[in-house]
Amino acid sequence: MEPKRLTLFAGHYGSGKTNIAVNYAIRLSKEGKRVCIADLDIVNPYFRTKDSEAELERHGIRLVSPQYANTNVDLPALPAESYRLVQDRSTYGIMDIGGDDRGAYALGRFADAIKEENDYCMAFVANRYRPLTRTPEDALGIMREIEAACGLSFTCIVNNSNLGKETTADTVLSSLPYIAELCRLSGLPLWMHTAEASVAEQLTELPVMPLTLQKKYFDLP
């Protein structure tokens, strides 16, 4: 799939969207594109795009991140750069959206501008092994909640089904019927599978994006 000007990654807590967003931003940068990534995760302060700031800088990727940590603020102030990311059409923008519908409210601030430009991909990151998305029907429910909260519709699905450090090639392969059913229920195409690099090497027959950063994201409870 040709990259859109804006790529949004959203999903339930623990789906792995932050690690995917960082890796995808680096992939676009390696292709010679000017890239900016925005951390709009207002739900989970423990797994944040900012943790990869040094790696992003090495690839010439600008990071936009709100200034908050462990607060009880429902919607923290987003920096002005967040709005410029949507407005500056010379840059490929990546948005890491917070968990479920609560995190998606922040994205809603940009919905009208994103729809007006109409050059975006919004990917639902699915992990069939997480407690609240164990069935395709459960995952579809999360999708609909996020869409209602942000005012944007998903355009595709990313399969990031994993069991942390216990993930094997069979772990990913066993998720294929689940993902196929989620695609059928939602009417959306599968964009790609993702897996830690050593696992991805064993899945050469699938469109897999290897994940090579932030190993801690594979250690979710």
JSON list of C-alpha atoms in Angstrom, two decimals:
[
{"chain": "A", "resi": 1, "resn": "MET", "atom": "CA", "xyz": [0.00, 0.00, 0.00]},
{"chain": "A", "resi": 2, "resn": "GLU", "atom": "CA", "xyz": [1.36, 3.39, -0.97]},
{"chain": "A", "resi": 3, "resn": "PRO", "atom": "CA", "xyz": [1.90, 5.55, 2.13]},
{"chain": "A", "resi": 4, "resn": "LYS", "atom": "CA", "xyz": [-0.66, 8.23, 2.80]},
{"chain": "A", "resi": 5, "resn": "ARG", "atom": "CA", "xyz": [0.38, 11.69, 3.90]},
{"chain": "A", "resi": 6, "resn": "LEU", "atom": "CA", "xyz": [-1.03, 10.98, 7.38]},
{"chain": "A", "resi": 7, "resn": "THR", "atom": "CA", "xyz": [-0.98, 7.57, 9.05]},
{"chain": "A", "resi": 8, "resn": "LEU", "atom": "CA", "xyz": [-2.89, 7.06, 12.29]},
{"chain": "A", "resi": 9, "resn": "PHE", "atom": "CA", "xyz": [-2.43, 4.03, 14.53]},
{"chain": "A", "resi": 10, "resn": "ALA", "atom": "CA", "xyz": [-5.13, 3.31, 17.11]},
{"chain": "A", "resi": 11, "resn": "GLY", "atom": "CA", "xyz": [-6.34, 0.33, 19.08]},
{"chain": "A", "resi": 12, "resn": "HIS", "atom": "CA", "xyz": [-7.05, -1.04, 22.51]},
{"chain": "A", "resi": 13, "resn": "TYR", "atom": "CA", "xyz": [-4.59, -0.67, 25.37]},
{"chain": "A", "resi": 14, "resn": "GLY", "atom": "CA", "xyz": [-1.72, -3.14, 24.93]},
{"chain": "A", "resi": 15, "resn": "SER", "atom": "CA", "xyz": [-2.24, -3.65, 21.21]},
{"chain": "A", "resi": 16, "resn": "GLY", "atom": "CA", "xyz": [1.29, -2.41, 20.45]},
{"chain": "A", "resi": 17, "resn": "LYS", "atom": "CA", "xyz": [0.44, 0.67, 18.41]},
{"chain": "A", "resi": 18, "resn": "THR", "atom": "CA", "xyz": [3.29, 2.80, 19.80]},
{"chain": "A", "resi": 19, "resn": "ASN", "atom": "CA", "xyz": [6.02, 0.38, 18.75]},
{"chain": "A", "resi": 20, "resn": "ILE", "atom": "CA", "xyz": [4.41, 0.03, 15.34]},
{"chain": "A", "resi": 21, "resn": "ALA", "atom": "CA", "xyz": [4.12, 3.80, 14.88]},
{"chain": "A", "resi": 22, "resn": "VAL", "atom": "CA", "xyz": [7.82, 4.29, 15.69]},
{"chain": "A", "resi": 23, "resn": "ASN", "atom": "CA", "xyz": [8.97, 1.51, 13.38]},
{"chain": "A", "resi": 24, "resn": "TYR", "atom": "CA", "xyz": [6.75, 2.70, 10.55]},
{"chain": "A", "resi": 25, "resn": "ALA", "atom": "CA", "xyz": [8.05, 6.26, 10.92]},
{"chain": "A", "resi": 26, "resn": "ILE", "atom": "CA", "xyz": [11.62, 4.98, 10.66]},
{"chain": "A", "resi": 27, "resn": "ARG", "atom": "CA", "xyz": [10.73, 2.93, 7.59]},
{"chain": "A", "resi": 28, "resn": "LEU", "atom": "CA", "xyz": [9.34, 6.02, 5.83]},
{"chain": "A", "resi": 29, "resn": "SER", "atom": "CA", "xyz": [12.44, 8.00, 6.80]},
{"chain": "A", "resi": 30, "resn": "LYS", "atom": "CA", "xyz": [14.69, 5.33, 5.30]},
{"chain": "A", "resi": 31, "resn": "GLU", "atom": "CA", "xyz": [12.73, 5.76, 2.06]},
{"chain": "A", "resi": 32, "resn": "GLY", "atom": "CA", "xyz": [13.86, 9.38, 2.00]},
{"chain": "A", "resi": 33, "resn": "LYS", "atom": "CA", "xyz": [10.65, 10.94, 3.23]},
{"chain": "A", "resi": 34, "resn": "ARG", "atom": "CA", "xyz": [10.42, 13.88, 5.62]},
{"chain": "A", "resi": 35, "resn": "VAL", "atom": "CA", "xyz": [8.66, 12.44, 8.67]},
{"chain": "A", "resi": 36, "resn": "CYS", "atom": "CA", "xyz": [7.14, 13.74, 11.89]},
{"chain": "A", "resi": 37, "resn": "ILE", "atom": "CA", "xyz": [5.54, 11.55, 14.54]},
{"chain": "A", "resi": 38, "resn": "ALA", "atom": "CA", "xyz": [3.05, 12.81, 17.11]},
{"chain": "A", "resi": 39, "resn": "ASP", "atom": "CA", "xyz": [2.32, 11.10, 20.43]},
{"chain": "A", "resi": 40, "resn": "LEU", "atom": "CA", "xyz": [-1.37, 11.66, 21.17]},
{"chain": "A", "resi": 41, "resn": "ASP", "atom": "CA", "xyz": [-1.58, 8.95, 23.83]},
{"chain": "A", "resi": 42, "resn": "ILE", "atom": "CA", "xyz": [-3.41, 10.60, 26.71]},
{"chain": "A", "resi": 43, "resn": "VAL", "atom": "CA", "xyz": [-4.26, 7.30, 28.41]},
{"chain": "A", "resi": 44, "resn": "ASN", "atom": "CA", "xyz": [-1.05, 5.41, 29.10]},
{"chain": "A", "resi": 45, "resn": "PRO", "atom": "CA", "xyz": [2.02, 7.34, 30.28]},
{"chain": "A", "resi": 46, "resn": "TYR", "atom": "CA", "xyz": [4.15, 4.20, 30.59]},
{"chain": "A", "resi": 47, "resn": "PHE", "atom": "CA", "xyz": [4.52, 3.18, 26.95]},
{"chain": "A", "resi": 48, "resn": "ARG", "atom": "CA", "xyz": [5.17, 6.34, 24.99]},
{"chain": "A", "resi": 49, "resn": "THR", "atom": "CA", "xyz": [6.63, 7.36, 21.67]},
{"chain": "A", "resi": 50, "resn": "LYS", "atom": "CA", "xyz": [8.93, 9.71, 23.59]},
{"chain": "A", "resi": 51, "resn": "ASP", "atom": "CA", "xyz": [10.80, 6.66, 24.91]},
{"chain": "A", "resi": 52, "resn": "SER", "atom": "CA", "xyz": [12.21, 6.29, 21.38]},
{"chain": "A", "resi": 53, "resn": "GLU", "atom": "CA", "xyz": [13.15, 9.96, 21.00]},
{"chain": "A", "resi": 54, "resn": "ALA", "atom": "CA", "xyz": [16.89, 9.33, 20.59]},
{"chain": "A", "resi": 55, "resn": "GLU", "atom": "CA", "xyz": [16.32, 6.67, 17.93]},
{"chain": "A", "resi": 56, "resn": "LEU", "atom": "CA", "xyz": [13.90, 8.92, 16.07]},
{"chain": "A", "resi": 57, "resn": "GLU", "atom": "CA", "xyz": [16.40, 11.79, 16.12]},
{"chain": "A", "resi": 58, "resn": "ARG", "atom": "CA", "xyz": [19.08, 9.54, 14.62]},
{"chain": "A", "resi": 59, "resn": "HIS", "atom": "CA", "xyz": [16.77, 9.03, 11.64]},
{"chain": "A", "resi": 60, "resn": "GLY", "atom": "CA", "xyz": [15.94, 12.72, 11.33]},
{"chain": "A", "resi": 61, "resn": "ILE", "atom": "CA", "xyz": [12.36, 12.25, 12.53]},
{"chain": "A", "resi": 62, "resn": "ARG", "atom": "CA", "xyz": [10.74, 15.09, 14.45]},
{"chain": "A", "resi": 63, "resn": "LEU", "atom": "CA", "xyz": [8.77, 14.07, 17.55]},
{"chain": "A", "resi": 64, "resn": "VAL", "atom": "CA", "xyz": [5.76, 15.95, 18.90]},
{"chain": "A", "resi": 65, "resn": "SER", "atom": "CA", "xyz": [4.82, 14.90, 22.41]},
{"chain": "A", "resi": 66, "resn": "PRO", "atom": "CA", "xyz": [2.51, 16.44, 25.05]},
{"chain": "A", "resi": 67, "resn": "GLN", "atom": "CA", "xyz": [4.03, 17.37, 28.37]},
{"chain": "A", "resi": 68, "resn": "TYR", "atom": "CA", "xyz": [2.30, 15.25, 31.00]},
{"chain": "A", "resi": 69, "resn": "ALA", "atom": "CA", "xyz": [3.00, 12.20, 33.13]},
{"chain": "A", "resi": 70, "resn": "ASN", "atom": "CA", "xyz": [0.95, 10.39, 35.75]},
{"chain": "A", "resi": 71, "resn": "THR", "atom": "CA", "xyz": [-1.63, 13.15, 36.10]},
{"chain": "A", "resi": 72, "resn": "ASN", "atom": "CA", "xyz": [-5.39, 13.00, 36.42]},
{"chain": "A", "resi": 73, "resn": "VAL", "atom": "CA", "xyz": [-5.93, 15.43, 33.54]},
{"chain": "A", "resi": 74, "resn": "ASP", "atom": "CA", "xyz": [-8.47, 13.97, 31.13]},
{"chain": "A", "resi": 75, "resn": "LEU", "atom": "CA", "xyz": [-7.33, 15.91, 28.05]},
{"chain": "A", "resi": 76, "resn": "PRO", "atom": "CA", "xyz": [-3.88, 17.46, 28.50]},
{"chain": "A", "resi": 77, "resn": "ALA", "atom": "CA", "xyz": [-2.93, 20.41, 26.33]},
{"chain": "A", "resi": 78, "resn": "LEU", "atom": "CA", "xyz": [-1.45, 19.34, 23.02]},
{"chain": "A", "resi": 79, "resn": "PRO", "atom": "CA", "xyz": [1.53, 21.33, 21.74]},
{"chain": "A", "resi": 80, "resn": "ALA", "atom": "CA", "xyz": [1.07, 23.63, 18.73]},
{"chain": "A", "resi": 81, "resn": "GLU", "atom": "CA", "xyz": [3.26, 21.30, 16.67]},
{"chain": "A", "resi": 82, "resn": "SER", "atom": "CA", "xyz": [0.43, 18.77, 16.74]},
{"chain": "A", "resi": 83, "resn": "TYR", "atom": "CA", "xyz": [-1.70, 21.09, 14.64]},
{"chain": "A", "resi": 84, "resn": "ARG", "atom": "CA", "xyz": [1.17, 21.92, 12.29]},
{"chain": "A", "resi": 85, "resn": "LEU", "atom": "CA", "xyz": [1.61, 18.21, 11.65]},
{"chain": "A", "resi": 86, "resn": "VAL", "atom": "CA", "xyz": [-1.88, 18.14, 10.16]},
{"chain": "A", "resi": 87, "resn": "GLN", "atom": "CA", "xyz": [-1.45, 21.41, 8.30]},
{"chain": "A", "resi": 88, "resn": "ASP", "atom": "CA", "xyz": [2.06, 20.93, 6.85]},
{"chain": "A", "resi": 89, "resn": "ARG", "atom": "CA", "xyz": [1.43, 18.82, 3.77]},
{"chain": "A", "resi": 90, "resn": "SER", "atom": "CA", "xyz": [5.14, 18.62, 2.90]},
{"chain": "A", "resi": 91, "resn": "THR", "atom": "CA", "xyz": [5.65, 16.18, 5.79]},
{"chain": "A", "resi": 92, "resn": "TYR", "atom": "CA", "xyz": [4.56, 12.58, 6.25]},
{"chain": "A", "resi": 93, "resn": "GLY", "atom": "CA", "xyz": [2.82, 12.56, 9.61]},
{"chain": "A", "resi": 94, "resn": "ILE", "atom": "CA", "xyz": [2.44, 9.59, 11.93]},
{"chain": "A", "resi": 95, "resn": "MET", "atom": "CA", "xyz": [0.01, 9.76, 14.85]},
{"chain": "A", "resi": 96, "resn": "ASP", "atom": "CA", "xyz": [0.14, 7.39, 17.81]},
{"chain": "A", "resi": 97, "resn": "ILE", "atom": "CA", "xyz": [-3.37, 7.45, 19.27]},
{"chain": "A", "resi": 98, "resn": "GLY", "atom": "CA", "xyz": [-4.01, 6.49, 22.89]},
{"chain": "A", "resi": 99, "resn": "GLY", "atom": "CA", "xyz": [-5.83, 3.37, 24.01]},
{"chain": "A", "resi": 100, "resn": "ASP", "atom": "CA", "xyz": [-9.50, 2.81, 23.15]},
{"chain": "A", "resi": 101, "resn": "ASP", "atom": "CA", "xyz": [-12.13, 5.55, 22.94]},
{"chain": "A", "resi": 102, "resn": "ARG", "atom": "CA", "xyz": [-10.72, 7.70, 25.76]},
{"chain": "A", "resi": 103, "resn": "GLY", "atom": "CA", "xyz": [-7.49, 8.26, 23.88]},
{"chain": "A", "resi": 104, "resn": "ALA", "atom": "CA", "xyz": [-9.30, 8.86, 20.61]},
{"chain": "A", "resi": 105, "resn": "TYR", "atom": "CA", "xyz": [-10.93, 12.03, 21.92]},
{"chain": "A", "resi": 106, "resn": "ALA", "atom": "CA", "xyz": [-7.62, 13.88, 21.38]},
{"chain": "A", "resi": 107, "resn": "LEU", "atom": "CA", "xyz": [-7.63, 12.86, 17.73]},
{"chain": "A", "resi": 108, "resn": "GLY", "atom": "CA", "xyz": [-11.09, 14.35, 17.32]},
{"chain": "A", "resi": 109, "resn": "ARG", "atom": "CA", "xyz": [-9.57, 17.82, 17.47]},
{"chain": "A", "resi": 110, "resn": "PHE", "atom": "CA", "xyz": [-7.98, 17.18, 14.08]},
{"chain": "A", "resi": 111, "resn": "ALA", "atom": "CA", "xyz": [-10.79, 15.21, 12.45]},
{"chain": "A", "resi": 112, "resn": "ASP", "atom": "CA", "xyz": [-12.21, 17.97, 10.25]},
{"chain": "A", "resi": 113, "resn": "ALA", "atom": "CA", "xyz": [-8.80, 18.95, 8.86]},
{"chain": "A", "resi": 114, "resn": "ILE", "atom": "CA", "xyz": [-7.85, 15.32, 8.24]},
{"chain": "A", "resi": 115, "resn": "LYS", "atom": "CA", "xyz": [-11.09, 14.62, 6.38]},
{"chain": "A", "resi": 116, "resn": "GLU", "atom": "CA", "xyz": [-10.75, 17.79, 4.35]},
{"chain": "A", "resi": 117, "resn": "GLU", "atom": "CA", "xyz": [-7.31, 16.80, 3.08]},
{"chain": "A", "resi": 118, "resn": "ASN", "atom": "CA", "xyz": [-8.49, 13.19, 2.59]},
{"chain": "A", "resi": 119, "resn": "ASP", "atom": "CA", "xyz": [-4.99, 11.72, 2.37]},
{"chain": "A", "resi": 120, "resn": "TYR", "atom": "CA", "xyz": [-4.88, 9.52, 5.45]},
{"chain": "A", "resi": 121, "resn": "CYS", "atom": "CA", "xyz": [-4.75, 5.93, 6.58]},
{"chain": "A", "resi": 122, "resn": "MET", "atom": "CA", "xyz": [-6.23, 5.03, 9.96]},
{"chain": "A", "resi": 123, "resn": "ALA", "atom": "CA", "xyz": [-5.13, 1.58, 11.04]},
{"chain": "A", "resi": 124, "resn": "PHE", "atom": "CA", "xyz": [-6.74, -0.46, 13.79]},
{"chain": "A", "resi": 125, "resn": "VAL", "atom": "CA", "xyz": [-3.99, -2.38, 15.58]},
{"chain": "A", "resi": 126, "resn": "ALA", "atom": "CA", "xyz": [-5.36, -5.73, 16.72]},
{"chain": "A", "resi": 127, "resn": "ASN", "atom": "CA", "xyz": [-3.88, -8.24, 19.13]},
{"chain": "A", "resi": 128, "resn": "ARG", "atom": "CA", "xyz": [-6.12, -11.27, 19.53]},
{"chain": "A", "resi": 129, "resn": "TYR", "atom": "CA", "xyz": [-4.29, -12.33, 22.68]},
{"chain": "A", "resi": 130, "resn": "ARG", "atom": "CA", "xyz": [-5.21, -9.27, 24.76]},
{"chain": "A", "resi": 131, "resn": "PRO", "atom": "CA", "xyz": [-7.98, -9.88, 27.34]},
{"chain": "A", "resi": 132, "resn": "LEU", "atom": "CA", "xyz": [-10.60, -7.48, 25.93]},
{"chain": "A", "resi": 133, "resn": "THR", "atom": "CA", "xyz": [-10.11, -8.29, 22.24]},
{"chain": "A", "resi": 134, "resn": "ARG", "atom": "CA", "xyz": [-10.03, -12.08, 22.30]},
{"chain": "A", "resi": 135, "resn": "THR", "atom": "CA", "xyz": [-12.83, -12.38, 19.73]},
{"chain": "A", "resi": 136, "resn": "PRO", "atom": "CA", "xyz": [-13.30, -10.53, 16.44]},
{"chain": "A", "resi": 137, "resn": "GLU", "atom": "CA", "xyz": [-16.61, -9.25, 17.78]},
{"chain": "A", "resi": 138, "resn": "ASP", "atom": "CA", "xyz": [-14.87, -7.75, 20.83]},
{"chain": "A", "resi": 139, "resn": "ALA", "atom": "CA", "xyz": [-12.29, -6.06, 18.60]},
{"chain": "A", "resi": 140, "resn": "LEU", "atom": "CA", "xyz": [-15.02, -4.70, 16.34]},
{"chain": "A", "resi": 141, "resn": "GLY", "atom": "CA", "xyz": [-16.71, -3.17, 19.36]},
{"chain": "A", "resi": 142, "resn": "ILE", "atom": "CA", "xyz": [-13.50, -1.37, 20.31]},
{"chain": "A", "resi": 143, "resn": "MET", "atom": "CA", "xyz": [-13.15, -0.14, 16.73]},
{"chain": "A", "resi": 144, "resn": "ARG", "atom": "CA", "xyz": [-16.61, 1.36, 16.73]},
{"chain": "A", "resi": 145, "resn": "GLU", "atom": "CA", "xyz": [-16.03, 3.08, 20.09]},
{"chain": "A", "resi": 146, "resn": "ILE", "atom": "CA", "xyz": [-12.83, 4.68, 18.79]},
{"chain": "A", "resi": 147, "resn": "GLU", "atom": "CA", "xyz": [-14.51, 5.83, 15.58]},
{"chain": "A", "resi": 148, "resn": "ALA", "atom": "CA", "xyz": [-17.37, 7.41, 17.52]},
{"chain": "A", "resi": 149, "resn": "ALA", "atom": "CA", "xyz": [-14.96, 9.18, 19.86]},
{"chain": "A", "resi": 150, "resn": "CYS", "atom": "CA", "xyz": [-12.68, 10.70, 17.21]},
{"chain": "A", "resi": 151, "resn": "GLY", "atom": "CA", "xyz": [-15.07, 11.27, 14.31]},
{"chain": "A", "resi": 152, "resn": "LEU", "atom": "CA", "xyz": [-12.92, 9.33, 11.84]},
{"chain": "A", "resi": 153, "resn": "SER", "atom": "CA", "xyz": [-13.36, 5.89, 10.31]},
{"chain": "A", "resi": 154, "resn": "PHE", "atom": "CA", "xyz": [-10.73, 3.19, 10.20]},
{"chain": "A", "resi": 155, "resn": "THR", "atom": "CA", "xyz": [-9.45, 2.36, 6.74]},
{"chain": "A", "resi": 156, "resn": "CYS", "atom": "CA", "xyz": [-7.48, -0.85, 7.39]},
{"chain": "A", "resi": 157, "resn": "ILE", "atom": "CA", "xyz": [-6.33, -3.36, 10.00]},
{"chain": "A", "resi": 158, "resn": "VAL", "atom": "CA", "xyz": [-2.85, -4.21, 11.30]},
{"chain": "A", "resi": 159, "resn": "ASN", "atom": "CA", "xyz": [-2.37, -7.61, 12.91]},
{"chain": "A", "resi": 160, "resn": "ASN", "atom": "CA", "xyz": [-0.02, -7.32, 15.86]},
{"chain": "A", "resi": 161, "resn": "SER", "atom": "CA", "xyz": [-1.15, -10.48, 17.63]},
{"chain": "A", "resi": 162, "resn": "ASN", "atom": "CA", "xyz": [1.63, -11.48, 20.02]},
{"chain": "A", "resi": 163, "resn": "LEU", "atom": "CA", "xyz": [2.36, -13.05, 23.39]},
{"chain": "A", "resi": 164, "resn": "GLY", "atom": "CA", "xyz": [5.28, -10.86, 24.35]},
{"chain": "A", "resi": 165, "resn": "LYS", "atom": "CA", "xyz": [8.55, -12.74, 24.69]},
{"chain": "A", "resi": 166, "resn": "GLU", "atom": "CA", "xyz": [6.69, -16.01, 24.18]},
{"chain": "A", "resi": 167, "resn": "THR", "atom": "CA", "xyz": [5.70, -15.07, 20.63]},
{"chain": "A", "resi": 168, "resn": "THR", "atom": "CA", "xyz": [6.62, -17.53, 17.89]},
{"chain": "A", "resi": 169, "resn": "ALA", "atom": "CA", "xyz": [5.80, -17.78, 14.21]},
{"chain": "A", "resi": 170, "resn": "ASP", "atom": "CA", "xyz": [2.94, -20.12, 15.15]},
{"chain": "A", "resi": 171, "resn": "THR", "atom": "CA", "xyz": [1.56, -17.42, 17.45]},
{"chain": "A", "resi": 172, "resn": "VAL", "atom": "CA", "xyz": [1.14, -15.14, 14.46]},
{"chain": "A", "resi": 173, "resn": "LEU", "atom": "CA", "xyz": [-0.07, -17.87, 12.12]},
{"chain": "A", "resi": 174, "resn": "SER", "atom": "CA", "xyz": [-2.71, -18.96, 14.65]},
{"chain": "A", "resi": 175, "resn": "SER", "atom": "CA", "xyz": [-4.15, -15.44, 14.58]},
{"chain": "A", "resi": 176, "resn": "LEU", "atom": "CA", "xyz": [-4.88, -15.47, 10.85]},
{"chain": "A", "resi": 177, "resn": "PRO", "atom": "CA", "xyz": [-8.47, -16.80, 11.08]},
{"chain": "A", "resi": 178, "resn": "TYR", "atom": "CA", "xyz": [-9.22, -14.21, 13.78]},
{"chain": "A", "resi": 179, "resn": "ILE", "atom": "CA", "xyz": [-7.90, -11.37, 11.63]},
{"chain": "A", "resi": 180, "resn": "ALA", "atom": "CA", "xyz": [-9.70, -12.66, 8.56]},
{"chain": "A", "resi": 181, "resn": "GLU", "atom": "CA", "xyz": [-12.98, -12.62, 10.48]},
{"chain": "A", "resi": 182, "resn": "LEU", "atom": "CA", "xyz": [-12.31, -9.13, 11.84]},
{"chain": "A", "resi": 183, "resn": "CYS", "atom": "CA", "xyz": [-11.69, -7.93, 8.30]},
{"chain": "A", "resi": 184, "resn": "ARG", "atom": "CA", "xyz": [-14.95, -9.55, 7.19]},
{"chain": "A", "resi": 185, "resn": "LEU", "atom": "CA", "xyz": [-16.98, -8.06, 10.02]},
{"chain": "A", "resi": 186, "resn": "SER", "atom": "CA", "xyz": [-15.55, -4.58, 9.59]},
{"chain": "A", "resi": 187, "resn": "GLY", "atom": "CA", "xyz": [-15.39, -4.61, 5.80]},
{"chain": "A", "resi": 188, "resn": "LEU", "atom": "CA", "xyz": [-11.79, -3.39, 5.99]},
{"chain": "A", "resi": 189, "resn": "PRO", "atom": "CA", "xyz": [-8.66, -4.77, 4.32]},
{"chain": "A", "resi": 190, "resn": "LEU", "atom": "CA", "xyz": [-5.67, -6.16, 6.18]},
{"chain": "A", "resi": 191, "resn": "TRP", "atom": "CA", "xyz": [-2.73, -3.81, 5.69]},
{"chain": "A", "resi": 192, "resn": "MET", "atom": "CA", "xyz": [0.03, -5.90, 7.23]},
{"chain": "A", "resi": 193, "resn": "HIS", "atom": "CA", "xyz": [1.13, -8.19, 10.02]},
{"chain": "A", "resi": 194, "resn": "THR", "atom": "CA", "xyz": [3.80, -7.07, 12.48]},
{"chain": "A", "resi": 195, "resn": "ALA", "atom": "CA", "xyz": [6.21, -9.09, 14.60]},
{"chain": "A", "resi": 196, "resn": "GLU", "atom": "CA", "xyz": [9.49, -8.82, 16.43]},
{"chain": "A", "resi": 197, "resn": "ALA", "atom": "CA", "xyz": [12.30, -9.03, 13.87]},
{"chain": "A", "resi": 198, "resn": "SER", "atom": "CA", "xyz": [13.45, -12.58, 14.66]},
{"chain": "A", "resi": 199, "resn": "VAL", "atom": "CA", "xyz": [9.87, -13.85, 14.37]},
{"chain": "A", "resi": 200, "resn": "ALA", "atom": "CA", "xyz": [9.21, -11.85, 11.20]},
{"chain": "A", "resi": 201, "resn": "GLU", "atom": "CA", "xyz": [12.12, -13.65, 9.52]},
{"chain": "A", "resi": 202, "resn": "GLN", "atom": "CA", "xyz": [10.15, -16.89, 9.80]},
{"chain": "A", "resi": 203, "resn": "LEU", "atom": "CA", "xyz": [7.04, -15.43, 8.17]},
{"chain": "A", "resi": 204, "resn": "THR", "atom": "CA", "xyz": [8.35, -14.70, 4.70]},
{"chain": "A", "resi": 205, "resn": "GLU", "atom": "CA", "xyz": [5.07, -15.67, 3.02]},
{"chain": "A", "resi": 206, "resn": "LEU", "atom": "CA", "xyz": [3.16, -12.94, 4.87]},
{"chain": "A", "resi": 207, "resn": "PRO", "atom": "CA", "xyz": [3.36, -9.14, 4.46]},
{"chain": "A", "resi": 208, "resn": "VAL", "atom": "CA", "xyz": [5.13, -8.56, 7.78]},
{"chain": "A", "resi": 209, "resn": "MET", "atom": "CA", "xyz": [6.75, -5.39, 9.10]},
{"chain": "A", "resi": 210, "resn": "PRO", "atom": "CA", "xyz": [9.56, -6.38, 11.51]},
{"chain": "A", "resi": 211, "resn": "LEU", "atom": "CA", "xyz": [9.53, -4.63, 14.86]},
{"chain": "A", "resi": 212, "resn": "THR", "atom": "CA", "xyz": [12.99, -3.89, 16.19]},
{"chain": "A", "resi": 213, "resn": "LEU", "atom": "CA", "xyz": [12.55, -1.19, 18.87]},
{"chain": "A", "resi": 214, "resn": "GLN", "atom": "CA", "xyz": [11.42, -0.91, 22.46]},
{"chain": "A", "resi": 215, "resn": "LYS", "atom": "CA", "xyz": [11.55, -4.52, 23.55]},
{"chain": "A", "resi": 216, "resn": "LYS", "atom": "CA", "xyz": [9.59, -3.62, 26.69]},
{"chain": "A", "resi": 217, "resn": "TYR", "atom": "CA", "xyz": [6.46, -3.31, 24.56]},
{"chain": "A", "resi": 218, "resn": "PHE", "atom": "CA", "xyz": [6.56, -7.09, 24.29]},
{"chain": "A", "resi": 219, "resn": "ASP", "atom": "CA", "xyz": [6.45, -7.43, 28.07]},
{"chain": "A", "resi": 220, "resn": "LEU", "atom": "CA", "xyz": [2.94, -6.15, 28.72]},
{"chain": "A", "resi": 221, "resn": "PRO", "atom": "CA", "xyz": [1.11, -7.76, 31.64]}
]
